[in-house]
Short mmCIF file of C-alpha atoms in Angstrom, two decimals:
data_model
loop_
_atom_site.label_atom_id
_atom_site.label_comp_id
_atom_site.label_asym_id
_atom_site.label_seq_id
_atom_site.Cartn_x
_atom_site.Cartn_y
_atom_site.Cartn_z
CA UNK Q 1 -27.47 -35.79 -4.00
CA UNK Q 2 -28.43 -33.68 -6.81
CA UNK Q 3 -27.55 -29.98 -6.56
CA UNK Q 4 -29.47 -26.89 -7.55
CA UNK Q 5 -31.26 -27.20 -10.71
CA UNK Q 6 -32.30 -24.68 -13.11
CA UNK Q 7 -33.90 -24.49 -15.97
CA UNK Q 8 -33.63 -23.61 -18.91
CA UNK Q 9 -29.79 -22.84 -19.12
CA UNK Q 10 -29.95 -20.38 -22.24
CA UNK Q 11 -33.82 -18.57 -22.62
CA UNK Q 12 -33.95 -16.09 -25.59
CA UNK Q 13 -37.53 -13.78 -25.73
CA UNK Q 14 -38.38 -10.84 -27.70
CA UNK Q 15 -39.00 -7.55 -25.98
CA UNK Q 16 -42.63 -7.50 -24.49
CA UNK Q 17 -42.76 -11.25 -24.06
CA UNK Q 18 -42.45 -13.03 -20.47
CA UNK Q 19 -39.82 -14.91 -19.18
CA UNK Q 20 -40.48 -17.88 -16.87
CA UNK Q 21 -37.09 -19.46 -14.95
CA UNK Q 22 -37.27 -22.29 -12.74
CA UNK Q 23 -35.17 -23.56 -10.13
CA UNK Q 24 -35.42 -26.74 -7.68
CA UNK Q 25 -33.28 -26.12 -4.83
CA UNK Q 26 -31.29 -28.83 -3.39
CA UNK Q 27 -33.13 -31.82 -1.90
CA UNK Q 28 -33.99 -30.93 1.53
CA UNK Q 29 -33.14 -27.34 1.48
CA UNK Q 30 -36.47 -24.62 1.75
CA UNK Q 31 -34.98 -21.50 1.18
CA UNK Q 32 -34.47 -19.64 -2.14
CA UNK Q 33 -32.41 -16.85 -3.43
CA UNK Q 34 -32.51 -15.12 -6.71
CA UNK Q 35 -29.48 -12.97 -7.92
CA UNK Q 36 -29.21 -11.35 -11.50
CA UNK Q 37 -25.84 -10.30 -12.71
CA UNK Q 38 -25.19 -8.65 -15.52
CA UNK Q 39 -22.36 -9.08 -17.95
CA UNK Q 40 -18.61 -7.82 -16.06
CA UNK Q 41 -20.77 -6.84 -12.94
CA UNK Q 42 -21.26 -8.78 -9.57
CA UNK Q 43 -23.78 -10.87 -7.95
CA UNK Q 44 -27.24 -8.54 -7.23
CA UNK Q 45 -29.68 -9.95 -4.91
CA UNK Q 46 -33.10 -10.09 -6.03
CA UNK Q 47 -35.06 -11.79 -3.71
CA UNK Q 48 -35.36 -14.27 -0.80
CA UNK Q 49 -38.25 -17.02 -0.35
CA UNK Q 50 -38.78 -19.95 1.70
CA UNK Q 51 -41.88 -22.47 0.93
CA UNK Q 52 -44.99 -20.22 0.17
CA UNK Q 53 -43.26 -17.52 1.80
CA UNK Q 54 -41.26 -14.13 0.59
CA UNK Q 55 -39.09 -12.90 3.32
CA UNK Q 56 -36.96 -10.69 1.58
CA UNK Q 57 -37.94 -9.22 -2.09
CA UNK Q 58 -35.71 -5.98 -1.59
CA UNK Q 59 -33.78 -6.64 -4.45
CA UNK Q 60 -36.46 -6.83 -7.18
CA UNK Q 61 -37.55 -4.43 -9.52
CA UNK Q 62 -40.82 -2.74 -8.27
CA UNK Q 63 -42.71 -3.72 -11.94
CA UNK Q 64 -42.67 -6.75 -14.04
CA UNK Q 65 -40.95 -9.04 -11.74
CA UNK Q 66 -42.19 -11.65 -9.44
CA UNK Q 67 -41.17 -14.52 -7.49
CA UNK Q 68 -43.02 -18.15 -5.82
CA UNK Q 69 -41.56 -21.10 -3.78
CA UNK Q 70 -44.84 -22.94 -3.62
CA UNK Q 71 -45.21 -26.06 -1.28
CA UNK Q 72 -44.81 -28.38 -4.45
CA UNK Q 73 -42.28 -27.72 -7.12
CA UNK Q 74 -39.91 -25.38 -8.12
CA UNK Q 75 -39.30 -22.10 -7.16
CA UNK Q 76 -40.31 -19.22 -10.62
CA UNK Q 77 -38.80 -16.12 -11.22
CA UNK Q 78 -41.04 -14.38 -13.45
CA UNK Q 79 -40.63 -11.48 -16.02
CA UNK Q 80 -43.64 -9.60 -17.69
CA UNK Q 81 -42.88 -7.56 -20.70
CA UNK Q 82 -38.93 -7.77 -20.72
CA UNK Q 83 -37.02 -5.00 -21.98
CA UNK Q 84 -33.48 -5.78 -23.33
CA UNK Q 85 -31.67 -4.54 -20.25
CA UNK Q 86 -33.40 -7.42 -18.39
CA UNK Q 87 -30.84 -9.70 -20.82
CA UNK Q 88 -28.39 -11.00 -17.97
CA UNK Q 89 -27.62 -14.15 -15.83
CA UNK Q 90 -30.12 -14.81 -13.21
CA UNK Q 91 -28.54 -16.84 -10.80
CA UNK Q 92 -30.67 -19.49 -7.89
CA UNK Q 93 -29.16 -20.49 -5.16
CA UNK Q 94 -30.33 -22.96 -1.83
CA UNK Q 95 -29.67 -23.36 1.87
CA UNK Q 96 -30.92 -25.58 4.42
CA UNK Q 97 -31.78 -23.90 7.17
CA UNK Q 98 -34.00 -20.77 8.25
CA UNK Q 99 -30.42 -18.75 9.20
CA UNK Q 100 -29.03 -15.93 7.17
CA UNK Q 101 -25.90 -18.12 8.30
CA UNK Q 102 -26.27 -20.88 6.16
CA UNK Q 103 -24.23 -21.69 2.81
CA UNK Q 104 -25.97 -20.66 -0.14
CA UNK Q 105 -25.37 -23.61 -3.25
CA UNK Q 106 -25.95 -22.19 -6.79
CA UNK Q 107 -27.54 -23.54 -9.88
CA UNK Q 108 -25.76 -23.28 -13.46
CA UNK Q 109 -28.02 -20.30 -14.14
CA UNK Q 110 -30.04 -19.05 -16.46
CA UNK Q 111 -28.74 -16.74 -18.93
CA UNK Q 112 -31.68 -14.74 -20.86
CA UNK Q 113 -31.39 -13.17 -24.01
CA UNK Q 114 -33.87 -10.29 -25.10
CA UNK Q 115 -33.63 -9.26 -28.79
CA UNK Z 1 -27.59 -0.62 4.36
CA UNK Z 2 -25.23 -3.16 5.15
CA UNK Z 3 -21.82 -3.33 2.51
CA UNK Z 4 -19.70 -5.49 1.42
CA UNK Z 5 -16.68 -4.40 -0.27
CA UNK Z 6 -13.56 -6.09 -1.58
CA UNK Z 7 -10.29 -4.63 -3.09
CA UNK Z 8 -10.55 -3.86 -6.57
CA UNK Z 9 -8.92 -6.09 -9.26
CA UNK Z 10 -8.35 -6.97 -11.46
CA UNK Z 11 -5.21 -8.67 -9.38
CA UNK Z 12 -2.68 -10.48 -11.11
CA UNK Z 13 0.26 -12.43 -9.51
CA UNK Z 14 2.68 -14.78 -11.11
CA UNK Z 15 2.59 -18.57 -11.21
CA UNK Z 16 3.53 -20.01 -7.67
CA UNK Z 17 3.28 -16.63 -5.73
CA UNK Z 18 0.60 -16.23 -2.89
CA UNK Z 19 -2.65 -14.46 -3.83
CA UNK Z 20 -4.05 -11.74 -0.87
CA UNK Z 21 -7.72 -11.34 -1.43
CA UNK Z 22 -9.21 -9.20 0.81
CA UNK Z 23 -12.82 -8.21 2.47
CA UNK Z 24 -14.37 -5.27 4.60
CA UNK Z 25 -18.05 -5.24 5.71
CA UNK Z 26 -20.27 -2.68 7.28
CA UNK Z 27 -22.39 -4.60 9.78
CA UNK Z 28 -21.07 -5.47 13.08
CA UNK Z 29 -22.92 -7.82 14.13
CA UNK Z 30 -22.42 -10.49 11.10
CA UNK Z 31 -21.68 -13.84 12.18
CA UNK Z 32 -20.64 -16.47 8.94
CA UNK Z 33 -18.00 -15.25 6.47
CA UNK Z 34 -17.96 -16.62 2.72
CA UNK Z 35 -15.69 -17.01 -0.35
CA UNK Z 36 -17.15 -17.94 -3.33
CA UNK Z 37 -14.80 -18.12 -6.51
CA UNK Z 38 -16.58 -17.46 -10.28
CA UNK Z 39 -15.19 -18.96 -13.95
CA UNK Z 40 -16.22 -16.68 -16.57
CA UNK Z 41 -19.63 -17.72 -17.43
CA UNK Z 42 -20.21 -19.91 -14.59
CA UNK Z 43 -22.00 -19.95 -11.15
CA UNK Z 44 -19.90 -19.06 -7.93
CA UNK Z 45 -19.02 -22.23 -6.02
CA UNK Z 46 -18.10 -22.35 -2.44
CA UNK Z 47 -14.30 -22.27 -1.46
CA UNK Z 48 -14.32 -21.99 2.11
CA UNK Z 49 -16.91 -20.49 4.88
CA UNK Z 50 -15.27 -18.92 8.13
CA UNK Z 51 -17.22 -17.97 11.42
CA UNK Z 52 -14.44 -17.35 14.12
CA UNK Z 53 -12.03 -15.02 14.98
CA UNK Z 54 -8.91 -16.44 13.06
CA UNK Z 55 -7.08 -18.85 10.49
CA UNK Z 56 -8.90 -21.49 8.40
CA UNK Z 57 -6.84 -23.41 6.35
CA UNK Z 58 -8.17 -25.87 3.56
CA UNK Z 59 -5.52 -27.03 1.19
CA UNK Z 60 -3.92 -23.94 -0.71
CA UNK Z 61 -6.30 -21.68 0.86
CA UNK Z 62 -6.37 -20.01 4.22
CA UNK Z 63 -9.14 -17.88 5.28
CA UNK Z 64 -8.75 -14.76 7.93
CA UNK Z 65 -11.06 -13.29 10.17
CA UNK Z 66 -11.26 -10.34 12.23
CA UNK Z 67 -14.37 -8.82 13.36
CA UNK Z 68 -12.64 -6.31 15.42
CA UNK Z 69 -11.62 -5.15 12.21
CA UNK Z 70 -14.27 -6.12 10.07
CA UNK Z 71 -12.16 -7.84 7.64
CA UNK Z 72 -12.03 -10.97 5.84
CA UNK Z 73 -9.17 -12.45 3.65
CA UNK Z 74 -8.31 -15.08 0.88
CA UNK Z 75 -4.66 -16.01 0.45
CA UNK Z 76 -4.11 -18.24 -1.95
CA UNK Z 77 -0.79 -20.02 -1.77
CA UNK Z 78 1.41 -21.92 -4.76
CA UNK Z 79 -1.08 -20.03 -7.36
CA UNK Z 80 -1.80 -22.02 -10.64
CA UNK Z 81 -3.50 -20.51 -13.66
CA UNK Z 82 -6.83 -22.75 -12.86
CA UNK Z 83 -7.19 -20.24 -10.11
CA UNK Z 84 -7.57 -17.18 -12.45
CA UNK Z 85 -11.44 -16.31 -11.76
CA UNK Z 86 -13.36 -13.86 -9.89
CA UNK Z 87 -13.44 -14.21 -6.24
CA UNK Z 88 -16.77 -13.22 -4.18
CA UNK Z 89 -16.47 -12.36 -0.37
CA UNK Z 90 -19.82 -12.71 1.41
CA UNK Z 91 -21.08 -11.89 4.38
CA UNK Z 92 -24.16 -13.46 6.58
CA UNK Z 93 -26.68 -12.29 9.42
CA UNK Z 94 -27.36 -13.74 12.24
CA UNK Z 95 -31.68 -14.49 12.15
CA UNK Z 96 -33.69 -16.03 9.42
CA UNK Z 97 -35.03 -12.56 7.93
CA UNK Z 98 -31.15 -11.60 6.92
CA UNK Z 99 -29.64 -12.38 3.45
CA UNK Z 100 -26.17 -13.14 2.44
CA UNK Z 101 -24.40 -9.60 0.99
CA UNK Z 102 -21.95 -10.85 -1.78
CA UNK Z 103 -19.28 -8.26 -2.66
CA UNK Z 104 -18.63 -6.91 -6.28
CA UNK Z 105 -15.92 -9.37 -6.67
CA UNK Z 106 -11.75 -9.16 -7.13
CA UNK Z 107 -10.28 -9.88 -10.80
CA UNK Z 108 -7.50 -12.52 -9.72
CA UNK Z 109 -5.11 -13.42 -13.00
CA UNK Z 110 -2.27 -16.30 -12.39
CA UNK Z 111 0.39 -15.31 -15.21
CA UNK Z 112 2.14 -18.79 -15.81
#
């Protein structure tokens, strides 16, 4: 069983460009959490989707950033015009169920770079 | 707003000794209890989940909960260097509109 997947593992963009990460959750889970986490800091929620869905995006910056979890394919974190304090690890993680109960199973990450 | 906070690190114990990680959270009503541990410049990975009252052992770790209290713990016993990471308490609702609060994190360093 293959876990969370993200891609790519290592994005590097140039301030004003957009940033596109991609996770597939774990097969049979249909919920999806974004965290960022900056370098020596902890785990900050971003957002919480299930398919074609948002249920929780109080964690996201109020410009620039958006989230999907169509009904076919991955779920994308999206970044208009990044700024170099967006440069951090942006974390995906997957549960099964429809409970805030449920274990959450992360991806490797995605670490972006803005120069 | 709900919280989750841990004690502040970084911790450091020698090889062998037992490791005390501990958790508070603000929300009474939270029903599933989570440690996550983090290498530097990896993703957290699941140690042990916890949902009653009590002990939960699972090899060298042992996780306690009180919701009385509020509190959550990590003891690590027989600590090896590979356990030198960060270690992320987190803390679940109870419907399908609540999210998982992760705390900041404790520091934990096994000198050999």
């Amino acid at each position: 069983n293959a876990g969370v997947m993200q891609n790519p593992r290592h994005l590097v963009r140039r301030r004003g460009q957009e940033a596109r990460l991609r996770c597939s959750p774990m097969k049979g889970h249909s919920h999806v959490y974004w965290y960022r986490q900056l370098p020596e800091e902890g785990l900050k929620f971003m957002v919480y989707l299930q398919k074609e869905n948002i249920i929780d995006e109080s964690g996201m910056p109020k410009e620039r950033f958006s989230a999907e979890f169509p009904k076919e394919g991955p779920s994308i974190l999206r970044i208009q015009q990044v700024v170099r304090g967006d440069s951090a690890a942006y974390f995906c993680a997957s549960s099964p169920f429809n409970r805030g109960t449920d274990t959450q199973y992360f991806g490797p990450g995605t670490r972006l770079t803005v120069l | 707003q709900k919280e989750v906070e841990q004690n502040s690190g970084p911790l450091s114990v020698p090889e062998g000794a037992i490791a005390s990680l501990n958790c508070t959270y603000s929300d009474r009503v939270s029903q599933s209890f989570f440690w996550y541990r983090q290498y530097s410049g990896k993703s957290p990975e699941l140690i042990m989940s916890i949902y009653s009252n009590g002990d939960k052992e699972d090899g060298r770790f042992t996780a306690q909960l009180n919701k009385a209290s509020q509190y959550v713990s990590l003891l690590i016993r027989d600590s090896q260097p590979s356990d030198s990471a960060t270690y992320l308490c987190a803390v679940g609702g109870t419907t399908s509109y609540d999210k998982v609060i992760f705390g900041p994190g404790t520091s934990l360093s096994v000198i050999p």
